[in-house]
Coordinates of C-alpha atoms and ligand atoms in Angstrom, one line a residue:
X1237 CA -33.1 33.3 -9.2
X1238 CA -31.6 29.8 -9.8
X1239 CA -28.6 29.2 -7.6
X1240 CA -25.4 28.2 -9.4
X1241 CA -24.8 25.3 -7.1
X1242 CA -26.9 23.0 -4.9
X1243 CA -25.1 21.1 -2.2
X1244 CA -26.9 18.1 -0.9
X1245 CA -25.8 17.0 2.6
X1246 CA -27.1 13.8 4.2
X1247 CA -27.2 14.1 8.0
X1248 CA -27.4 11.3 10.4
X1249 CA -26.4 12.2 14.0
X1250 CA -24.0 14.9 13.0
X1251 CA -24.9 17.7 15.6
X1252 CA -21.3 18.4 16.4
X1253 CA -20.2 18.8 12.8
X1254 CA -22.9 21.1 11.2
X1255 CA -21.7 24.5 12.5
X1256 CA -18.2 23.9 11.3
X1257 CA -19.4 22.4 8.0
X1258 CA -21.4 25.5 7.2
X1259 CA -18.6 27.7 8.1
X1260 CA -16.2 25.9 5.8
X1261 CA -18.7 25.8 3.0
X1262 CA -19.3 29.6 3.3
X1263 CA -15.6 30.4 3.0
X1264 CA -14.5 27.7 0.5
X1265 CA -17.4 27.9 -2.0
X1266 CA -17.6 31.5 -3.2
X1267 CA -20.6 31.1 -5.5
X1268 CA -24.4 31.5 -5.1
X1269 CA -25.6 28.3 -3.5
X1270 CA -28.4 26.4 -2.0
X1271 CA -27.7 24.0 0.8
X1272 CA -30.1 21.1 1.2
X1273 CA -29.6 19.3 4.5
X1274 CA -31.5 16.0 4.6
X1275 CA -31.9 14.9 8.1
X1276 CA -32.1 11.1 7.9
X1277 CA -33.9 10.3 11.2
X1278 CA -31.1 11.5 13.4
X1279 CA -31.5 10.6 17.1
X1280 CA -29.4 13.5 18.4
X1281 CA -30.1 17.2 18.1
X1282 CA -29.0 17.5 14.4
X1283 CA -32.3 18.9 13.3
X1284 CA -32.5 21.6 16.0
X1285 CA -29.0 22.6 15.1
X1286 CA -30.1 22.8 11.4
X1287 CA -33.1 24.9 12.2
X1288 CA -31.0 27.2 14.2
X1289 CA -28.5 27.5 11.4
X1290 CA -31.3 28.3 8.9
X1291 CA -32.6 31.0 11.2
X1292 CA -29.2 32.6 11.8
X1293 CA -27.0 31.9 8.9
X1294 CA -29.1 32.0 5.8
X1295 CA -28.1 34.8 3.3
X1296 CA -29.2 35.6 -0.2
X1297 CA -26.0 33.9 -1.4
X1298 CA -26.3 30.9 0.8
X1299 CA -29.9 29.6 0.9
X1300 CA -30.7 26.8 3.3
X1301 CA -33.3 24.1 2.7
X1302 CA -34.1 21.4 5.3
X1303 CA -35.6 18.1 4.5
X1304 CA -36.5 16.0 7.5
X1305 CA -37.1 12.3 7.1
X1306 CA -39.7 10.5 9.3
X1307 CA -37.1 7.9 10.3
X1308 CA -33.7 6.6 9.2
X1309 CA -33.9 5.6 5.5
X1310 CA -30.2 5.5 4.8
X1311 CA -27.7 7.6 3.0
X1312 CA -28.8 6.7 -0.5
X1313 CA -32.4 7.7 0.1
X1314 CA -31.3 11.0 1.7
X1315 CA -29.2 11.8 -1.4
X1316 CA -32.1 11.1 -3.7
X1317 CA -34.4 13.3 -1.7
X1318 CA -31.9 16.1 -1.8
X1319 CA -31.5 15.7 -5.5
X1320 CA -35.3 15.9 -6.0
X1321 CA -35.5 19.1 -4.0
X1322 CA -32.5 20.8 -5.7
X1323 CA -32.9 23.8 -8.0
X1324 CA -29.3 24.7 -8.8
X1325 CA -27.6 24.4 -12.2
X1326 CA -25.1 22.0 -10.7
X1327 CA -25.6 19.7 -7.8
X1328 CA -23.0 18.2 -5.5
X1329 CA -23.7 15.5 -3.0
X1330 CA -21.4 15.3 0.1
X1331 CA -21.1 14.0 3.6
X1332 CA -21.7 16.1 6.7
X1333 CA -18.6 15.0 8.6
X1334 CA -16.1 17.1 6.7
X1335 CA -14.5 14.0 5.2
X1336 CA -15.5 15.5 1.8
X1337 CA -13.7 18.9 1.8
X1338 CA -15.9 21.7 0.5
X1339 CA -12.9 23.2 -1.3
X1340 CA -12.9 20.0 -3.5
X1341 CA -16.6 20.5 -4.1
X1342 CA -15.8 24.0 -5.4
X1343 CA -13.0 22.5 -7.6
X1344 CA -15.6 20.1 -9.1
X1345 CA -17.9 22.9 -9.8
X1346 CA -15.2 25.0 -11.5
X1347 CA -14.2 21.9 -13.6
X1348 CA -17.8 21.3 -14.7
X1349 CA -18.3 25.0 -15.7
X1350 CA -14.9 25.4 -17.4
X1351 CA -14.8 22.0 -19.2
X1352 CA -18.5 21.5 -19.9
X1353 CA -18.6 18.1 -18.2
X1354 CA -21.9 16.6 -17.0
X1355 CA -20.6 14.4 -14.2
X1356 CA -17.5 15.0 -11.9
X1357 CA -16.6 12.2 -9.6
X1358 CA -14.4 12.8 -6.6
X1359 CA -11.8 10.0 -6.3
X1360 CA -10.1 9.6 -3.0
X1361 CA -6.3 9.1 -3.0
X1362 CA -6.2 7.1 0.2
X1363 CA -8.6 6.1 2.9
X1364 CA -7.9 7.5 6.3
X1365 CA -9.5 6.5 9.5
X1366 CA -10.8 3.3 8.2
X1367 CA -10.4 0.0 10.2
X1368 CA -8.9 -3.0 8.6
X1369 CA -12.2 -4.9 8.6
X1370 CA -14.0 -2.2 6.6
X1371 CA -11.0 -1.9 4.2
X1372 CA -11.1 -5.6 3.6
X1373 CA -14.9 -6.0 3.2
X1374 CA -14.9 -3.0 0.8
X1375 CA -12.1 -4.6 -1.2
X1376 CA -13.9 -8.0 -1.4
X1377 CA -17.2 -6.3 -2.3
X1378 CA -15.6 -4.3 -5.3
X1379 CA -13.6 -7.3 -6.5
X1380 CA -16.8 -9.4 -6.4
X1381 CA -19.2 -7.0 -8.0
X1382 CA -16.7 -6.1 -10.8
X1383 CA -16.3 -9.8 -11.5
X1384 CA -20.0 -10.6 -11.8
X1385 CA -21.5 -7.4 -13.1
X1386 CA -21.4 -6.1 -16.6
X1387 CA -21.1 -2.6 -15.1
X1388 CA -17.8 -1.4 -13.6
X1389 CA -17.4 0.2 -10.2
X1390 CA -14.4 2.2 -9.0
X1391 CA -13.6 1.5 -5.3
X1392 CA -12.1 5.0 -4.9
X1393 CA -15.3 6.7 -5.9
X1394 CA -17.9 7.1 -3.3
X1395 CA -20.8 9.4 -2.6
X1396 CA -19.0 12.6 -3.4
X1397 CA -19.9 13.7 -6.9
X1398 CA -21.3 16.6 -9.0
X1399 CA -24.0 16.3 -11.7
X1400 CA -25.6 18.9 -13.9
X1401 CA -29.2 19.7 -13.6
X1402 CA -29.9 17.7 -16.7
X1403 CA -28.3 14.5 -15.3
X1404 CA -30.1 15.0 -12.0
X1405 CA -33.4 15.2 -13.8
X1406 CA -32.7 11.9 -15.5
X1407 CA -31.7 10.2 -12.2
X1408 CA -34.7 11.5 -10.3
X1409 CA -37.2 11.1 -13.2
X1410 CA -36.3 8.1 -15.2
X1411 CA -34.9 5.6 -12.7
X1412 CA -38.1 4.3 -11.1
X1413 CA -36.6 1.4 -9.2
X1414 CA -36.8 1.8 -5.4
X1415 CA -33.5 0.0 -4.8
X1416 CA -31.3 2.7 -6.3
X1417 CA -27.6 2.1 -5.9
X1418 CA -26.8 5.8 -6.7
X1419 CA -23.1 5.6 -7.0
X1420 CA -23.5 2.7 -9.4
X1421 CA -25.9 4.7 -11.5
X1422 CA -23.7 7.8 -11.5
X1423 CA -20.7 5.7 -12.7
X1424 CA -22.7 3.9 -15.4
X1425 CA -25.1 6.4 -16.8
X1426 CA -22.8 7.6 -19.6
X1427 CA -22.3 11.3 -20.4
X1428 CA -19.1 13.3 -20.3
X1429 CA -17.4 12.4 -17.1
X1430 CA -14.3 13.6 -15.3
X1431 CA -12.5 13.0 -12.0
X1432 CA -10.9 15.1 -9.3
X1433 CA -8.6 13.5 -6.9
X1434 CA -8.8 14.4 -3.3
X1435 CA -7.3 13.5 0.1
X1436 CA -10.1 12.3 2.3
X1437 CA -10.3 14.4 5.5
X1438 CA -10.6 13.1 9.0
X1439 CA -14.1 12.9 10.4
X1440 CA -14.5 16.2 12.3
X1441 CA -16.2 14.6 15.3
X1442 CA -18.1 11.5 16.1
X1443 CA -17.7 8.1 14.5
X1444 CA -18.8 6.5 11.2
X1445 CA -22.5 5.7 11.0
X1446 CA -22.0 3.2 8.3
X1447 CA -22.0 0.0 10.4
X1448 CA -20.8 -3.2 8.8
X1449 CA -24.5 -4.4 8.7
X1450 CA -25.5 -1.3 6.7
X1451 CA -22.6 -1.8 4.4
X1452 CA -23.6 -5.5 4.0
X1453 CA -27.1 -4.6 3.1
X1454 CA -25.9 -1.9 0.6
X1455 CA -23.6 -4.5 -1.0
X1456 CA -26.4 -7.0 -1.4
X1457 CA -28.6 -4.3 -2.9
X1458 CA -25.8 -3.4 -5.3
X1459 CA -25.1 -6.9 -6.3
X1460 CA -28.7 -7.8 -6.9
X1461 CA -29.4 -4.6 -8.7
X1462 CA -26.4 -4.9 -11.1
X1463 CA -25.9 -8.6 -11.6
X1464 CA -28.2 -11.6 -12.6
X1465 CA -25.3 -14.1 -12.4
X1466 CA -26.4 -15.5 -9.0
X1467 CA -29.8 -16.3 -10.5
X1468 CA -28.1 -18.3 -13.3
X1469 CA -25.9 -20.2 -10.9
X1470 CA -28.1 -23.2 -10.8
X1471 CA -27.9 -23.7 -14.6
X1472 CA -24.2 -24.1 -14.2
X1473 CA -24.7 -26.4 -11.2
X1474 CA -27.2 -28.4 -13.2
X1475 CA -24.9 -28.9 -16.1
X1476 CA -22.1 -29.8 -13.8
X1477 CA -24.2 -32.4 -11.9
X1478 CA -25.5 -33.7 -15.3
X1479 CA -21.9 -34.4 -16.3
X1480 CA -21.1 -36.0 -13.0
X1481 CA -24.3 -38.1 -13.2
X1482 CA -23.3 -39.4 -16.6
X1483 CA -19.8 -40.4 -15.3
X1484 CA -21.3 -42.0 -12.2
X1485 CA -23.9 -43.9 -14.2
X1486 CA -21.3 -45.4 -16.6
X1487 CA -19.1 -46.3 -13.6
X1488 CA -22.0 -47.9 -11.7
X1489 CA -23.2 -49.9 -14.7
X1490 CA -19.7 -51.2 -15.4
X1491 CA -19.3 -52.0 -11.7
X1492 CA -22.6 -53.9 -11.8
X1493 CA -21.2 -56.3 -14.4
X1494 CA -17.6 -56.6 -13.4
X1495 CA -17.7 -55.8 -9.7
X1496 CA -19.7 -57.0 -6.7
X1497 CA -22.4 -54.3 -6.0
X1498 CA -25.4 -54.9 -3.7
X1499 CA -28.7 -55.2 -5.5
X1500 CA -30.5 -51.9 -6.2
X1501 CA -27.3 -49.9 -5.7
X1502 CA -26.8 -49.0 -9.3
X1503 CA -30.5 -47.9 -9.8
X1504 CA -30.3 -45.6 -6.8
X1505 CA -27.1 -43.9 -7.7
X1506 CA -28.0 -43.3 -11.3
X1507 CA -31.5 -42.1 -10.4
X1508 CA -30.3 -39.7 -7.6
X1509 CA -27.6 -38.1 -9.6
X1510 CA -29.8 -37.6 -12.7
X1511 CA -32.6 -36.2 -10.5
X1512 CA -30.2 -33.7 -8.9
X1513 CA -29.0 -32.4 -12.2
X1514 CA -32.5 -32.1 -13.6
X1515 CA -33.6 -30.3 -10.4
X1516 CA -30.8 -27.7 -10.8
X1517 CA -31.5 -27.3 -14.5
X1518 CA -35.1 -26.5 -13.8
X1519 CA -34.2 -24.1 -11.0
X1520 CA -31.8 -22.4 -13.4
X1521 CA -34.5 -22.0 -16.1
X1522 CA -36.8 -20.5 -13.5
X1523 CA -33.9 -18.2 -12.6
X1524 CA -33.7 -17.0 -16.1
X1525 CA -37.4 -16.1 -16.1
X1526 CA -37.2 -14.4 -12.7
X1527 CA -34.2 -12.5 -14.1
X1528 CA -36.3 -11.1 -16.9
X1529 CA -39.2 -10.2 -14.6
X1530 CA -36.6 -8.6 -12.3
X1531 CA -35.3 -6.5 -15.2
X1532 CA -38.8 -5.5 -16.2
X1533 CA -40.1 -4.5 -12.8
X1534 CA -37.1 -2.2 -12.3
X1535 CA -38.6 0.0 -15.1
X1536 CA -35.1 1.5 -15.8
X1537 CA -35.0 3.8 -18.7
X1538 CA -34.4 1.9 -21.9
X1539 CA -32.4 4.7 -23.3
X1540 CA -31.3 8.2 -22.2
X1541 CA -31.5 11.1 -24.5
X1542 CA -28.5 13.4 -24.1
X1543 CA -30.1 16.2 -26.0
X1544 CA -32.9 16.9 -28.5
X1545 CA -32.5 19.4 -31.3
X1546 CA -35.7 20.5 -33.0
Ligands
UDP2875 N1 -25.6 9.0 6.8 C1 -27.0 9.1 6.5 N2 -27.8 8.0 6.9 C2 -27.3 6.9 7.5 C3 -25.9 6.8 7.7 C4 -25.1 7.9 7.3 O1 -27.5 10.1 6.0 O2 -28.0 6.0 7.8 C5 -24.8 10.2 6.4 C6 -23.8 10.7 7.5 O3 -24.4 11.6 8.3 C7 -22.7 11.2 6.6 C8 -22.7 10.3 5.4 O4 -24.0 9.7 5.3 O5 -23.0 12.6 6.2 C9 -21.6 9.3 5.4 O6 -21.7 8.5 6.6 P1 -20.4 8.1 7.5 O7 -19.5 9.3 7.6 O8 -21.0 7.5 8.7 O9 -19.8 7.0 6.6 P2 -18.2 6.8 6.2 O10 -17.7 8.2 5.9 O11 -17.6 6.1 7.3 O12 -18.3 5.9 4.9
MG2876 MG1 -17.7 9.8 7.0

């Protein structure tokens, strides 16, 4: 029988947290469920712990699936794999370190069932346990992407969310790009959406696996995936330089007649400034074409059907 709820948990070096996590899930989520643990190339004993848990803790009400990656592909890829393997009517994605309280996941499930919502996003009230550098870089990233992208991203929403089976099928079936910024897609796919607020827990043990480098790469992927503005930048530069070249040209020509300029000076200045502006303009035009190719190769769905009545 189809489980009510699938819980996708991405695991990267979480051996110390898994037993406790399963315990809390079992007590706090009293509904038939399927747990999908995606082991994202952990270098510790996470997978052995998971195998052990499956052998000892699986019950008809709490089924356990394990997906094991060949190496570390990152949190996004792990969530996507979990979504693809899910069979529940509702699917929740959450972290393995107990920062996402299972009780909140249950709340999200209740909300989706009672209110008929398709997507429930967990919104953290405050960020605990986060260093000032991470807070600052995250703040800059969201300010920047919200400035240059036509889509909007909420900094308090992360990778803790619920979707219905229908929305899951769209995400796994119709988004064919390999650079999937999942939390961006979830927030911008439409559908009836709601939020639950939660207080982020402390990491049970261990330390964060999201290094600044990983965050930087994720940010780059998000920006490139959601904004074409950087590609168009040279058009603006070209126009700017064009204007500047014009002013410089007039100034140089005037100076040639009234001032005392060395021979050849005017020609060089005028030529160089016009060349620079033309160069940037041409680059910008290429940027526009690359932008279109870029949109095309993503093969994103052109539209999404919410339902079909026949
Ligand atoms: N994670 C993963 N692959 C990675 C890094 C992290 O699957 O390459 C998992 C990790 O095990 C955890 C979740 O993603 O369940 C969030 O990671 P973490 O707690 O390190 O990030 P933070 O909470 O600091 O943002
Ligand atoms: Mg964490």
